[in-house]
Amino acid sequence: MRLLRTPDDRFTDLPDFDFPVFYADLEDPACGIVRMSYVEAGPPDGPAVLLLHGEPTWSFLYRKVLPVLADAGIRAIAPDLVGFGRSDKPADIADHSYARHVQWVRALVFDALDLRDVTIVGQDWGGLIGLRLAAENLGRVSGVVAANTGLPTGDHDMPAEWHAFRKVMENAQIMDIARFVQAGTMTRLSQAERAAYDAPFPNEMYKAGPRAMPGLVPITPDDPASAANRLALATLTTAKLPILTAFSDGDPITAGWEPEVRKLGGAAGLEHPTIRGAGHFLQEDAGAELGRVVAGFVAGPATTLSSRD
């Protein structure tokens, strides 16, 4: 596996994103070591919350969520998935697989950071990875917040909007990362924010991760990840792990997944908020609101209602 590493000077002057940056070297049989990056906010002895981003973003997406959690006394940790942000980037699309991404995050969270009783917040691919991580490590996870995400098995078709997105991502000769992020938000990104989303990718060679991820979503019942996802769903259906949905009201791509996530065993009896006035990347449109929902969930079920409901 050939790895690329984005130069540090690409990450200077990021707007509202001056959180301490940390790195973990993870062993990988394909290449020896893969470096993952993460930022932290809040007290190191506070309850741990893992914030997992999706496609084609990076931890910068959580810059409005992190301060809210820190102010609530929570240790908030936002990694960059491999292939994104400051993390190492496998140069070939074939180097990316669903199972490999789950393993990379597992190695960071449970081996390198040794987190216990962690609450996982996942949006987009962050949920596809986070729900698997929770199901396969029940003893280390205290709860899950699923925001515009799910656990597809290929047994049901994806919406037309998703198929259109996948086609564009796979066929674009030049992938405009910031444009894709802007298309998934209701607020207008500033030029500095658009530059921040482009920062991890100096040129097209660095974009194998964003190009690969749409093709890794299971869309047929015999997809390589389908069996593992079915097992994870079965586990989460019978487990009592608390699972809160915090979907936005403006995301046609994932709206159909919300009822399915609410069928999972630990979702019963919770007050599931709707984040209003937000698109697919609800962290951009309503980051502080999502932060309050997560903080309330960590504090206890009685405080999980969104103030917008």
C-alpha positions as CSV (number, residue, x, y, z in Angstrom):
1,M,0.0,0.0,0.0
2,R,1.4,3.4,-1.0
3,L,0.6,6.1,1.5
4,L,0.5,9.9,0.9
5,R,0.7,12.5,3.7
6,T,-0.7,16.0,3.3
7,P,1.9,18.7,4.1
8,D,1.3,20.4,7.4
9,D,1.3,23.9,5.7
10,R,-2.0,23.0,4.0
11,F,-3.7,23.3,7.4
12,T,-2.6,26.8,8.5
13,D,-5.2,29.5,9.3
14,L,-8.2,27.2,9.5
15,P,-11.3,29.2,10.5
16,D,-12.5,28.4,14.1
17,F,-10.4,25.2,14.2
18,D,-7.4,25.7,16.5
19,F,-7.9,22.6,18.6
20,P,-4.8,20.6,19.6
21,V,-3.9,18.0,17.0
22,F,-2.7,14.5,17.9
23,Y,-1.4,11.5,15.9
24,A,-1.5,7.7,16.4
25,D,0.6,5.2,14.5
26,L,-1.5,2.1,13.8
27,E,0.0,-1.2,12.7
28,D,-1.4,-2.4,9.3
29,P,-0.2,-5.6,7.7
30,A,-0.5,-4.1,4.2
31,C,1.9,-1.2,4.8
32,G,3.4,-1.5,8.3
33,I,2.2,1.8,9.8
34,V,-0.8,4.1,9.1
35,R,-0.9,7.4,10.8
36,M,-4.3,8.7,12.0
37,S,-4.9,12.2,13.2
38,Y,-7.5,13.5,15.7
39,V,-8.3,16.6,17.6
40,E,-9.6,16.9,21.2
41,A,-11.5,19.4,23.2
42,G,-12.7,19.3,26.8
43,P,-11.3,17.8,30.0
44,P,-9.2,14.7,29.6
45,D,-11.1,13.0,32.5
46,G,-14.5,13.8,31.2
47,P,-16.9,11.2,29.6
48,A,-15.5,10.4,26.1
49,V,-17.4,11.2,22.9
50,L,-16.1,10.0,19.6
51,L,-17.1,12.2,16.6
52,L,-16.9,10.4,13.3
53,H,-17.2,12.3,10.1
54,G,-18.2,11.0,6.7
55,E,-17.6,11.6,2.9
56,P,-15.8,13.7,1.7
57,T,-15.3,15.8,4.9
58,W,-12.9,15.6,7.8
59,S,-12.8,16.5,11.5
60,F,-13.1,20.2,10.5
61,L,-16.8,19.4,10.1
62,Y,-17.1,19.2,13.9
63,R,-15.6,22.6,14.7
64,K,-19.1,23.9,15.9
65,V,-19.8,20.8,17.9
66,L,-16.5,20.4,19.8
67,P,-16.8,23.6,22.0
68,V,-20.4,22.7,23.1
69,L,-19.3,19.3,24.3
70,A,-16.2,20.7,25.9
71,D,-18.3,23.3,27.8
72,A,-20.5,20.4,29.0
73,G,-17.4,18.7,30.6
74,I,-17.1,16.1,27.9
75,R,-13.9,14.9,26.3
76,A,-14.7,15.2,22.7
77,I,-12.4,13.4,20.2
78,A,-12.8,14.0,16.4
79,P,-10.5,11.7,14.2
80,D,-9.8,12.0,10.6
81,L,-10.7,8.8,8.8
82,V,-7.8,7.3,6.9
83,G,-7.7,9.0,3.5
84,F,-9.1,12.2,4.9
85,G,-8.0,15.3,6.8
86,R,-4.5,15.1,8.3
87,S,-4.5,11.2,8.4
88,D,-2.5,9.2,5.9
89,K,-4.0,8.6,2.5
90,P,-3.8,5.3,0.7
91,A,-3.1,6.3,-2.9
92,D,-5.1,3.6,-4.7
93,I,-8.9,3.3,-4.6
94,A,-8.4,-0.5,-4.2
95,D,-6.6,0.1,-0.9
96,H,-10.0,1.2,0.7
97,S,-12.5,-1.3,2.0
98,Y,-15.4,-1.1,4.5
99,A,-13.8,-3.7,6.7
100,R,-10.4,-1.9,6.6
101,H,-11.9,1.4,7.6
102,V,-13.7,-0.2,10.6
103,Q,-10.5,-1.8,11.6
104,W,-8.5,1.5,11.4
105,V,-11.0,3.3,13.6
106,R,-11.1,0.4,16.0
107,A,-7.4,0.4,16.3
108,L,-7.3,4.1,17.1
109,V,-10.2,4.1,19.6
110,F,-9.6,0.9,21.5
111,D,-5.9,0.2,21.0
112,A,-4.2,3.5,20.7
113,L,-6.6,5.6,22.9
114,D,-7.9,2.8,25.0
115,L,-11.3,4.4,25.3
116,R,-14.0,2.9,27.5
117,D,-17.6,3.8,28.0
118,V,-17.3,5.9,24.9
119,T,-20.3,7.5,23.1
120,I,-20.0,7.3,19.4
121,V,-21.5,10.0,17.2
122,G,-21.6,9.1,13.5
123,Q,-22.8,11.0,10.5
124,D,-22.7,9.7,6.9
125,W,-19.8,7.2,6.7
126,G,-19.1,8.0,10.3
127,G,-22.3,6.1,11.2
128,L,-21.6,3.2,8.8
129,I,-18.3,2.8,10.6
130,G,-19.5,3.8,14.1
131,L,-22.5,1.4,14.2
132,R,-20.3,-1.5,13.2
133,L,-17.8,-0.4,15.8
134,A,-20.4,-0.3,18.5
135,A,-21.9,-3.7,17.6
136,E,-18.6,-5.4,17.5
137,N,-17.3,-3.8,20.8
138,L,-20.4,-3.6,23.0
139,G,-18.4,-3.8,26.2
140,R,-16.5,-0.6,25.3
141,V,-19.4,1.6,24.1
142,S,-22.0,3.4,26.3
143,G,-24.2,4.8,23.5
144,V,-24.5,5.9,19.9
145,V,-25.9,9.0,18.3
146,A,-26.8,8.3,14.6
147,A,-27.0,11.6,12.6
148,N,-28.0,11.2,9.0
149,T,-26.6,7.7,8.7
150,G,-27.5,4.1,8.9
151,L,-26.2,0.5,8.4
152,P,-27.1,-0.5,4.8
153,T,-27.0,-4.2,3.9
154,G,-27.8,-4.0,0.2
155,D,-31.2,-5.6,0.8
156,H,-33.0,-2.3,0.0
157,D,-32.2,0.1,-2.7
158,M,-30.6,3.5,-2.1
159,P,-32.5,6.7,-3.1
160,A,-32.0,8.2,-6.5
161,E,-30.1,11.1,-5.0
162,W,-27.5,8.8,-3.6
163,H,-27.0,7.0,-6.9
164,A,-26.6,10.3,-8.7
165,F,-24.0,11.4,-6.1
166,R,-22.1,8.2,-6.4
167,K,-22.0,8.5,-10.2
168,V,-20.6,12.0,-10.0
169,M,-18.0,11.2,-7.4
170,E,-16.7,8.2,-9.3
171,N,-16.6,9.9,-12.7
172,A,-15.4,13.4,-11.9
173,Q,-12.0,14.0,-13.5
174,I,-11.4,16.8,-11.1
175,M,-13.2,16.3,-7.8
176,D,-14.2,19.6,-6.2
177,I,-14.4,18.6,-2.6
178,A,-15.7,22.0,-1.3
179,R,-18.5,22.0,-3.9
180,F,-19.7,18.6,-2.7
181,V,-19.8,19.8,0.9
182,Q,-21.6,23.0,-0.1
183,A,-24.2,20.9,-2.0
184,G,-25.0,19.1,1.3
185,T,-25.5,22.2,3.4
186,M,-28.2,24.8,3.7
187,T,-25.9,27.6,4.9
188,R,-23.4,29.3,2.6
189,L,-19.8,28.3,3.2
190,S,-17.2,31.1,3.3
191,Q,-14.2,31.0,1.1
192,A,-12.1,30.2,4.1
193,E,-14.4,27.3,5.0
194,R,-14.3,26.0,1.4
195,A,-10.5,26.2,1.4
196,A,-10.5,24.2,4.7
197,Y,-12.4,21.4,3.1
198,D,-10.1,21.3,0.2
199,A,-7.0,21.5,2.3
200,P,-6.4,17.8,2.8
201,F,-6.2,17.2,-0.9
202,P,-3.4,19.1,-2.7
203,N,-4.1,17.4,-6.0
204,E,-6.1,14.5,-7.4
205,M,-3.6,11.9,-6.2
206,Y,-4.7,12.5,-2.7
207,K,-8.4,11.9,-3.3
208,A,-8.6,8.1,-3.5
209,G,-10.5,8.0,-0.2
210,P,-13.3,10.3,-1.4
211,R,-13.5,8.5,-4.7
212,A,-13.6,5.1,-3.1
213,M,-16.2,5.6,-0.3
214,P,-19.4,5.7,-2.4
215,G,-18.5,2.4,-4.0
216,L,-18.0,0.8,-0.6
217,V,-21.6,1.3,0.5
218,P,-23.4,-2.0,0.2
219,I,-26.0,-1.8,-2.5
220,T,-26.5,-5.5,-3.3
221,P,-27.3,-8.3,-0.8
222,D,-24.0,-10.1,-1.7
223,D,-21.7,-7.0,-1.2
224,P,-18.5,-7.9,0.7
225,A,-19.8,-5.9,3.7
226,S,-23.4,-7.0,3.7
227,A,-23.0,-10.1,6.0
228,A,-21.0,-8.1,8.6
229,N,-23.6,-5.3,8.6
230,R,-26.5,-7.8,9.0
231,L,-24.7,-9.3,12.0
232,A,-24.2,-5.9,13.4
233,L,-27.9,-5.0,13.0
234,A,-28.9,-8.2,14.6
235,T,-26.6,-7.5,17.6
236,L,-27.9,-4.0,18.0
237,T,-31.5,-5.1,17.7
238,T,-31.2,-7.4,20.7
239,A,-28.6,-5.3,22.7
240,K,-29.7,-2.7,25.2
241,L,-27.1,-0.2,24.0
242,P,-28.8,3.3,23.9
243,I,-29.1,4.6,20.4
244,L,-30.4,8.1,19.6
245,T,-31.2,9.3,16.2
246,A,-30.5,13.0,15.5
247,F,-31.4,13.3,11.8
248,S,-31.9,16.6,10.0
249,D,-35.1,17.5,8.3
250,G,-33.4,18.3,5.0
251,D,-31.5,15.3,3.8
252,P,-33.2,13.1,1.2
253,I,-30.2,10.8,0.9
254,T,-30.5,9.3,4.5
255,A,-34.1,10.1,5.5
256,G,-35.2,6.6,4.8
257,W,-32.6,5.2,7.3
258,E,-34.0,6.9,10.3
259,P,-37.0,4.6,10.9
260,E,-34.7,1.6,10.5
261,V,-32.2,2.9,13.1
262,R,-35.1,3.6,15.5
263,K,-36.0,-0.1,15.3
264,L,-32.8,-1.1,17.0
265,G,-33.3,-2.3,20.6
266,G,-31.6,0.5,22.4
267,A,-33.5,3.2,20.6
268,A,-36.8,2.3,22.2
269,G,-38.2,4.7,24.7
270,L,-35.9,7.6,23.8
271,E,-37.0,11.0,22.7
272,H,-35.5,11.3,19.2
273,P,-35.0,14.9,18.1
274,T,-35.2,16.3,14.6
275,I,-32.5,18.9,13.8
276,R,-34.5,21.4,11.8
277,G,-33.2,23.7,9.0
278,A,-30.2,21.5,8.3
279,G,-29.1,19.5,5.3
280,H,-26.9,16.4,5.0
281,F,-24.0,18.0,6.8
282,L,-26.0,19.1,9.8
283,Q,-22.8,19.8,11.7
284,E,-22.4,22.9,9.4
285,D,-26.0,24.0,9.5
286,A,-26.7,23.3,13.2
287,G,-23.5,22.2,14.8
288,A,-24.2,23.9,18.2
289,E,-27.7,22.3,18.2
290,L,-26.2,18.8,17.5
291,G,-23.7,19.4,20.3
292,R,-26.5,20.2,22.8
293,V,-28.3,17.0,21.7
294,V,-25.2,14.9,22.2
295,A,-24.4,16.5,25.5
296,G,-27.9,15.8,26.7
297,F,-27.7,12.2,25.6
298,V,-24.4,11.7,27.5
299,A,-26.0,13.3,30.6
300,G,-29.0,11.1,30.5
301,P,-32.2,10.1,28.6
302,A,-34.3,12.8,30.2
303,T,-32.3,15.5,28.5
304,T,-32.1,14.3,24.9
305,L,-34.9,16.4,23.5
306,S,-33.8,19.0,21.0
307,S,-34.8,22.6,21.8
308,R,-36.1,22.8,18.2
309,D,-38.8,20.2,18.8
